[in-house]
CSV table of C-alpha atoms (C1' of nucleotides) in Angstrom, one decimal:
chain,number,residue,atom,x,y,z
A,1480,MET,CA,-171.3,-97.6,101.3
A,1481,PRO,CA,-167.7,-97.7,101.8
A,1482,GLU,CA,-165.4,-95.6,103.9
A,1483,GLY,CA,-162.7,-97.3,106.0
A,1484,HIS,CA,-165.1,-98.4,108.8
A,1485,THR,CA,-167.1,-100.4,106.3
A,1486,ILE,CA,-164.0,-102.3,105.1
A,1487,HIS,CA,-162.8,-103.0,108.6
A,1488,ARG,CA,-166.2,-104.3,109.5
A,1489,LEU,CA,-166.2,-106.5,106.4
A,1490,ALA,CA,-162.8,-107.9,107.4
A,1491,ALA,CA,-164.2,-108.8,110.8
A,1492,ASP,CA,-167.3,-110.3,109.3
A,1493,HIS,CA,-165.3,-112.4,107.0
A,1494,ARG,CA,-163.1,-113.7,109.8
A,1495,ASP,CA,-166.2,-114.6,111.8
A,1496,ARG,CA,-167.9,-116.5,108.9
A,1497,PHE,CA,-165.1,-117.9,106.7
A,1498,GLN,CA,-161.9,-118.1,108.7
A,1499,GLY,CA,-160.4,-121.6,108.9
A,1500,ARG,CA,-163.1,-123.1,106.8
A,1501,LYS,CA,-163.1,-124.5,103.3
A,1502,THR,CA,-164.5,-122.0,100.9
A,1503,THR,CA,-166.1,-122.3,97.5
A,1504,ALA,CA,-165.6,-119.3,95.2
A,1505,SER,CA,-167.3,-118.5,92.0
A,1506,SER,CA,-167.9,-115.5,89.7
A,1507,PRO,CA,-171.4,-115.5,88.2
A,1508,GLN,CA,-170.6,-112.3,86.3
A,1509,GLY,CA,-167.5,-114.0,84.9
A,1510,LYS,CA,-164.7,-111.5,85.4
A,1511,PHE,CA,-163.2,-113.3,88.3
A,1512,SER,CA,-163.8,-116.9,87.2
A,1513,ASP,CA,-160.2,-118.0,86.7
A,1514,SER,CA,-159.1,-116.8,90.1
A,1515,ALA,CA,-162.2,-118.1,91.8
A,1516,ALA,CA,-161.3,-121.6,90.5
A,1517,LEU,CA,-157.9,-121.3,92.2
A,1518,VAL,CA,-159.4,-120.3,95.5
A,1519,THR,CA,-162.1,-122.9,95.7
A,1520,GLY,CA,-161.6,-125.6,98.2
A,1521,ARG,CA,-159.1,-123.5,100.3
A,1522,PRO,CA,-159.7,-122.3,103.8
A,1523,LEU,CA,-159.7,-118.6,104.5
A,1524,ASP,CA,-156.6,-117.9,106.6
A,1525,THR,CA,-157.4,-114.3,107.5
A,1526,ALA,CA,-159.1,-111.1,106.5
A,1527,GLU,CA,-157.5,-107.8,106.9
A,1528,ALA,CA,-158.2,-104.1,106.0
A,1529,HIS,CA,-156.0,-101.1,105.3
A,1530,GLY,CA,-158.0,-98.0,104.6
A,1531,LYS,CA,-160.6,-98.9,102.0
A,1532,HIS,CA,-158.7,-102.0,100.8
A,1533,LEU,CA,-159.9,-105.4,101.9
A,1534,PHE,CA,-157.6,-108.5,101.7
A,1535,LEU,CA,-158.8,-112.0,102.0
A,1536,GLY,CA,-156.0,-114.5,102.5
A,1537,PHE,CA,-156.3,-118.0,101.3
A,1538,GLN,CA,-154.0,-120.9,102.2
A,1539,ASP,CA,-151.2,-121.4,99.6
A,1540,THR,CA,-153.0,-119.3,97.0
A,1541,GLY,CA,-152.6,-115.6,97.8
A,1542,TRP,CA,-154.8,-112.7,98.6
A,1543,ILE,CA,-158.1,-111.6,97.1
A,1544,HIS,CA,-157.7,-107.8,97.0
A,1545,ILE,CA,-161.0,-106.0,97.0
A,1546,HIS,CA,-161.7,-102.3,96.6
A,1547,LEU,CA,-165.3,-101.3,96.5
A,1548,GLY,CA,-164.9,-97.9,94.9
A,1549,LEU,CA,-167.9,-95.7,94.9
A,1550,PHE,CA,-170.6,-98.3,94.1
A,1551,GLY,CA,-169.2,-101.6,95.3
A,1552,LYS,CA,-171.3,-103.6,97.7
A,1553,VAL,CA,-171.0,-106.7,99.7
A,1554,THR,CA,-174.0,-108.8,100.8
A,1555,LEU,CA,-173.5,-111.3,103.6
A,1556,GLY,CA,-176.0,-114.0,104.5
A,1557,GLY,CA,-176.6,-117.5,105.8
A,1558,ALA,CA,-176.7,-120.7,103.7
A,1559,PRO,CA,-178.3,-121.5,101.5
A,1560,ALA,CA,-177.3,-118.6,99.2
A,1561,PRO,CA,-180.0,-117.4,96.9
A,1562,PRO,CA,-179.5,-117.8,93.2
A,1563,PRO,CA,-176.9,-115.2,92.2
A,1564,THR,CA,-177.8,-112.3,90.0
A,1565,ASP,CA,-175.6,-111.7,86.9
A,1566,THR,CA,-173.9,-108.7,88.5
A,1567,VAL,CA,-172.2,-110.8,91.2
A,1568,ARG,CA,-168.5,-110.5,90.6
A,1569,LEU,CA,-167.5,-112.9,93.4
A,1570,ARG,CA,-169.5,-115.3,95.5
A,1571,LEU,CA,-167.9,-117.1,98.5
A,1572,THR,CA,-169.8,-119.9,100.2
A,1573,ASN,CA,-169.3,-122.4,102.9
A,1574,ASP,CA,-171.7,-124.7,104.9
A,1575,THR,CA,-173.3,-121.9,106.8
A,1576,ALA,CA,-172.7,-118.6,105.1
A,1577,TYR,CA,-172.4,-116.8,101.7
A,1578,MET,CA,-170.9,-113.5,100.5
A,1579,ASP,CA,-171.8,-111.7,97.3
A,1580,LEU,CA,-169.6,-108.9,95.9
A,1581,ARG,CA,-171.0,-106.5,93.3
A,1582,GLY,CA,-169.6,-103.5,91.4
A,1583,PRO,CA,-166.1,-103.3,92.9
A,1584,THR,CA,-163.4,-101.2,91.4
A,1585,THR,CA,-160.9,-104.0,92.2
A,1586,CYS,CA,-161.3,-107.7,92.7
A,1587,ALA,CA,-158.0,-109.5,92.0
A,1588,LEU,CA,-155.9,-112.3,93.2
A,1589,ILE,CA,-152.5,-111.0,94.3
A,1590,THR,CA,-149.3,-112.2,96.0
A,1591,ASP,CA,-147.7,-111.2,99.3
A,1592,GLU,CA,-145.5,-108.9,97.4
A,1593,GLY,CA,-148.5,-107.3,95.6
A,1594,LYS,CA,-150.1,-106.8,99.0
A,1595,GLN,CA,-147.0,-105.2,100.4
A,1596,ALA,CA,-146.9,-102.8,97.5
A,1597,ILE,CA,-150.4,-101.6,98.3
A,1598,HIS,CA,-149.6,-101.1,102.0
A,1599,ALA,CA,-146.6,-99.1,101.0
A,1600,ARG,CA,-148.6,-96.6,99.1
A,1601,LEU,CA,-151.2,-96.1,101.8
A,1602,GLY,CA,-150.9,-93.7,104.7
A,1603,PRO,CA,-151.6,-94.5,108.4
A,1604,ASP,CA,-155.1,-95.9,109.1
A,1605,PRO,CA,-156.8,-94.7,112.3
A,1606,LEU,CA,-158.4,-98.2,112.5
A,1607,ARG,CA,-155.2,-100.2,112.4
A,1608,PRO,CA,-153.0,-100.9,115.4
A,1609,ARG,CA,-150.7,-98.0,116.3
A,1610,GLY,CA,-147.0,-98.4,115.7
A,1611,GLU,CA,-144.6,-99.2,112.9
A,1612,GLY,CA,-145.4,-96.0,111.2
A,1613,ASN,CA,-149.2,-96.3,111.6
A,1614,ASP,CA,-149.5,-93.2,113.7
A,1615,PRO,CA,-150.5,-89.5,113.4
A,1616,GLU,CA,-146.9,-88.4,113.2
A,1617,THR,CA,-146.4,-90.2,109.8
A,1618,ALA,CA,-149.4,-88.2,108.4
A,1619,TRP,CA,-148.2,-85.0,110.1
A,1620,ARG,CA,-144.9,-85.1,108.2
A,1621,ARG,CA,-146.8,-84.6,105.0
A,1622,ILE,CA,-149.6,-82.4,106.2
A,1623,SER,CA,-147.3,-79.9,108.0
A,1624,ARG,CA,-145.3,-79.1,104.8
A,1625,SER,CA,-148.2,-79.1,102.4
A,1626,ARG,CA,-149.9,-76.1,100.9
A,1627,THR,CA,-152.8,-78.3,99.9
A,1628,THR,CA,-156.0,-77.7,101.9
A,1629,ILE,CA,-156.7,-80.0,104.8
A,1630,ALA,CA,-160.0,-81.0,103.2
A,1631,ALA,CA,-158.1,-82.4,100.2
A,1632,LEU,CA,-155.3,-83.9,102.3
A,1633,LEU,CA,-157.8,-85.9,104.4
A,1634,LEU,CA,-159.1,-87.6,101.2
A,1635,ASP,CA,-155.6,-88.4,100.0
A,1636,GLN,CA,-155.1,-92.1,100.9
A,1637,LYS,CA,-151.3,-91.6,100.9
A,1638,VAL,CA,-151.7,-89.2,103.7
A,1639,VAL,CA,-154.4,-90.9,105.8
A,1640,ALA,CA,-156.0,-94.2,104.8
A,1641,GLY,CA,-159.7,-94.8,105.3
A,1642,VAL,CA,-161.2,-91.4,105.6
A,1643,GLY,CA,-163.9,-90.6,103.0
A,1644,ASN,CA,-166.2,-87.7,102.1
A,1645,VAL,CA,-168.4,-88.2,105.2
A,1646,TYR,CA,-165.7,-88.4,107.8
A,1647,ARG,CA,-163.8,-85.6,106.2
A,1648,ALA,CA,-166.7,-83.2,106.4
A,1649,GLU,CA,-167.7,-84.3,109.9
A,1650,VAL,CA,-164.4,-84.3,111.6
A,1651,LEU,CA,-163.5,-80.8,110.3
A,1652,PHE,CA,-166.9,-79.6,111.6
A,1653,ARG,CA,-166.3,-81.2,115.0
A,1654,HIS,CA,-163.0,-79.3,115.3
A,1655,GLY,CA,-164.2,-76.0,114.0
A,1656,ILE,CA,-161.6,-76.0,111.2
A,1657,ASP,CA,-162.1,-74.2,107.9
A,1658,PRO,CA,-161.8,-76.9,105.2
A,1659,TYR,CA,-159.7,-74.6,103.1
A,1660,THR,CA,-156.9,-74.2,105.7
A,1661,PRO,CA,-153.6,-75.2,104.1
A,1662,GLY,CA,-152.0,-78.3,105.8
A,1663,LYS,CA,-149.0,-76.2,106.8
A,1664,ASP,CA,-151.2,-73.7,108.7
A,1665,LEU,CA,-152.7,-76.5,110.8
A,1666,THR,CA,-151.2,-76.8,114.3
A,1667,TYR,CA,-149.8,-80.1,115.5
A,1668,ALA,CA,-152.4,-79.9,118.4
A,1669,GLN,CA,-155.2,-79.6,115.9
A,1670,TRP,CA,-154.0,-82.5,113.9
A,1671,THR,CA,-153.5,-84.9,116.8
A,1672,ALA,CA,-157.0,-83.9,118.0
A,1673,ILE,CA,-158.4,-84.7,114.5
A,1674,TRP,CA,-156.6,-88.1,114.5
A,1675,ALA,CA,-157.8,-89.0,118.0
A,1676,ASP,CA,-161.3,-88.1,117.0
A,1677,LEU,CA,-161.1,-90.2,113.8
A,1678,VAL,CA,-160.0,-93.2,115.8
A,1679,ASP,CA,-163.0,-92.8,118.1
A,1680,LEU,CA,-165.5,-92.0,115.3
A,1681,MET,CA,-164.4,-94.8,113.0
A,1682,ARG,CA,-164.3,-97.4,115.7
A,1683,GLU,CA,-167.8,-96.5,116.5
A,1684,GLY,CA,-168.5,-96.7,112.8
A,1685,VAL,CA,-167.2,-100.3,112.7
A,1686,ARG,CA,-169.3,-101.2,115.7
A,1687,HIS,CA,-172.6,-99.9,114.4
A,1688,ASN,CA,-171.8,-100.2,110.7
A,1689,ARG,CA,-172.8,-96.6,110.0
A,1690,ILE,CA,-171.4,-93.2,110.5
A,1691,ASP,CA,-172.7,-91.2,113.5
A,1692,THR,CA,-170.9,-88.0,114.4
A,1693,VAL,CA,-173.3,-85.9,116.4
A,1694,ARG,CA,-172.3,-85.5,120.0
A,1695,PRO,CA,-174.8,-86.4,122.7
A,1696,GLU,CA,-175.4,-82.8,123.7
A,1697,HIS,CA,-176.3,-81.9,120.1
A,1698,THR,CA,-178.9,-84.6,119.4
A,1699,PRO,CA,-182.3,-83.3,118.5
A,1700,GLU,CA,-183.6,-84.5,121.9
A,1701,ALA,CA,-180.9,-82.7,123.8
A,1702,MET,CA,-181.4,-79.5,121.7
A,1703,GLY,CA,-185.2,-79.7,122.2
A,1704,ARG,CA,-185.8,-80.0,118.5
A,1705,PRO,CA,-187.9,-82.4,116.5
A,1706,PRO,CA,-186.2,-85.7,115.5
A,1707,ARG,CA,-184.4,-85.7,112.2
A,1708,VAL,CA,-183.6,-88.4,109.7
A,1709,ASP,CA,-180.5,-88.3,107.5
A,1710,ASP,CA,-181.1,-90.3,104.4
A,1711,HIS,CA,-177.7,-92.1,104.6
A,1712,GLY,CA,-178.4,-93.9,107.8
A,1713,GLY,CA,-176.4,-91.9,110.4
A,1714,GLU,CA,-176.6,-88.7,112.4
A,1715,VAL,CA,-174.3,-86.0,111.0
A,1716,TYR,CA,-173.7,-82.3,111.3
A,1717,VAL,CA,-173.0,-81.2,107.8
A,1718,TYR,CA,-172.6,-84.0,105.2
A,1719,ARG,CA,-175.2,-83.6,102.5
A,1720,ARG,CA,-177.0,-81.0,104.5
A,1721,ALA,CA,-176.4,-78.1,102.0
A,1722,ARG,CA,-178.6,-75.0,102.6
A,1723,GLN,CA,-180.1,-76.6,105.7
A,1724,ALA,CA,-179.7,-75.0,109.1
A,1725,CYS,CA,-176.6,-75.9,111.2
A,1726,HIS,CA,-177.6,-77.9,114.2
A,1727,ILE,CA,-175.5,-75.7,116.4
A,1728,CYS,CA,-175.6,-72.1,115.1
A,1729,GLY,CA,-178.6,-72.3,112.9
A,1730,GLY,CA,-176.7,-70.8,110.0
A,1731,GLU,CA,-176.8,-72.2,106.5
A,1732,ILE,CA,-174.6,-75.2,105.7
A,1733,ARG,CA,-172.5,-74.5,102.5
A,1734,THR,CA,-171.3,-76.9,99.8
A,1735,ALA,CA,-168.7,-76.6,97.1
A,1736,ASP,CA,-166.7,-78.7,94.7
A,1737,LEU,CA,-163.3,-79.6,96.0
A,1738,ALA,CA,-161.1,-81.9,93.9
A,1739,ALA,CA,-164.2,-83.4,92.2
A,1740,ARG,CA,-165.9,-84.2,95.5
A,1741,ASN,CA,-168.7,-82.5,97.4
A,1742,LEU,CA,-167.5,-80.6,100.4
A,1743,PHE,CA,-169.9,-79.5,103.1
A,1744,TRP,CA,-169.2,-77.1,106.0
A,1745,CYS,CA,-170.6,-74.4,108.2
A,1746,PRO,CA,-168.9,-71.1,107.6
A,1747,THR,CA,-169.9,-69.8,111.1
A,1748,CYS,CA,-168.7,-72.8,113.1
A,1749,GLN,CA,-165.7,-73.3,110.9
A,1750,PRO,CA,-164.6,-69.7,110.3
A,1751,ARG,CA,-161.6,-68.7,108.3
A,1752,GLY,CA,-160.2,-66.8,111.3
A,1753,ASN,CA,-160.1,-70.1,113.2
A,1754,ARG,CA,-156.5,-70.6,112.2
A,1755,PRO,CA,-153.2,-70.2,114.1
B,673,DG,C1',-189.0,-95.3,81.8
B,674,DT,C1',-184.9,-92.7,82.2
B,675,DA,C1',-181.5,-89.4,83.9
B,676,DG,C1',-178.6,-88.3,87.3
B,677,DG,C1',-176.0,-88.9,91.5
B,678,DA,C1',-173.4,-91.3,95.1
B,679,DT,C1',-169.6,-92.5,101.2
B,680,DG,C1',-163.7,-93.8,95.2
B,681,DC,C1',-159.8,-93.9,92.4
B,682,DT,C1',-156.8,-94.0,88.3
B,683,DA,C1',-154.9,-93.2,83.9
B,684,DA,C1',-154.3,-90.1,80.5
B,685,DC,C1',-154.1,-85.4,78.7
C,1146,DT,C1',-158.4,-81.4,85.1
C,1147,DT,C1',-161.2,-84.8,82.9
C,1148,DA,C1',-163.1,-89.3,81.4
C,1149,DG,C1',-163.9,-93.6,82.6
C,1150,DC,C1',-165.1,-97.6,85.4
C,1151,DC,C1',-168.6,-100.3,88.2
C,1152,DT,C1',-174.1,-100.7,90.4
C,1153,DC,C1',-178.2,-99.2,92.6
C,1154,DC,C1',-181.5,-96.0,94.0
C,1155,DT,C1',-184.2,-91.7,93.7
C,1156,DA,C1',-186.5,-88.1,91.5
C,1157,DC,C1',-188.9,-86.8,87.7
C,1158,DG,C1',-191.9,-87.3,83.6
DNA sequence: GTAGGATGCTAAC
DNA sequence: TTAGCCTCCTACG
């Protein structure tokens, strides 16, 4: 399931399996058939991610722009590909590999200009190379003059690209910051620490293809507690742990609706007073 | 078998 | 602020 780390991992996986090789594209489900026909027979030049957007570049054809949304899923495997099911929006194959895309919000063939327009409306991405505006200062310019809560700002892709509901909850917990703190009340030091942490956490997420945020000293083993299993694959402090005990203080994790998303936090470890 | 959610986002009110 | 989109999985009868 897709936050930025998933998409950057997919870009790398596509480069490994498809780059420089003739690709066959099809749309068993039908909605991408015309564009698939244009791509078929072309080699993949490159694959790139910005936030939660994936771009697959095909020689002389353009870019397949993919956004997984909440449900979208990519399956990668070796040849021969199994018979596609009727929900497969896009299938890519070559001699040795296949990719199936299901349920995306977006799967469209776009031009260089179209791609530029998407980059232009996205904020800096902790997983992209630093420089040319892709840095914490660019985000800070918006955050530091916003009355919106830091929890909402972190999910705003124009402010930071790639952070989703899990990283939002976890990074705020790791820095002891009340999610309802207005952006303008955050200190620059707090923000640069959050950014640096996102860089580390999300790189780790790309490497392991899952979200782990619990520091070594807080693992169940280190705390002398029984092992735990979070049902979304990674080890986390607060995400989807409403009404359970905080791993650090033992208090109850809280949840609330914030801008139509589920927010999780520990009111003890992220106190309201913990503001400048 | 079916309802309801889920790591997302946008257009329209 | 809400409805709508897209799919899969779990919990509950």
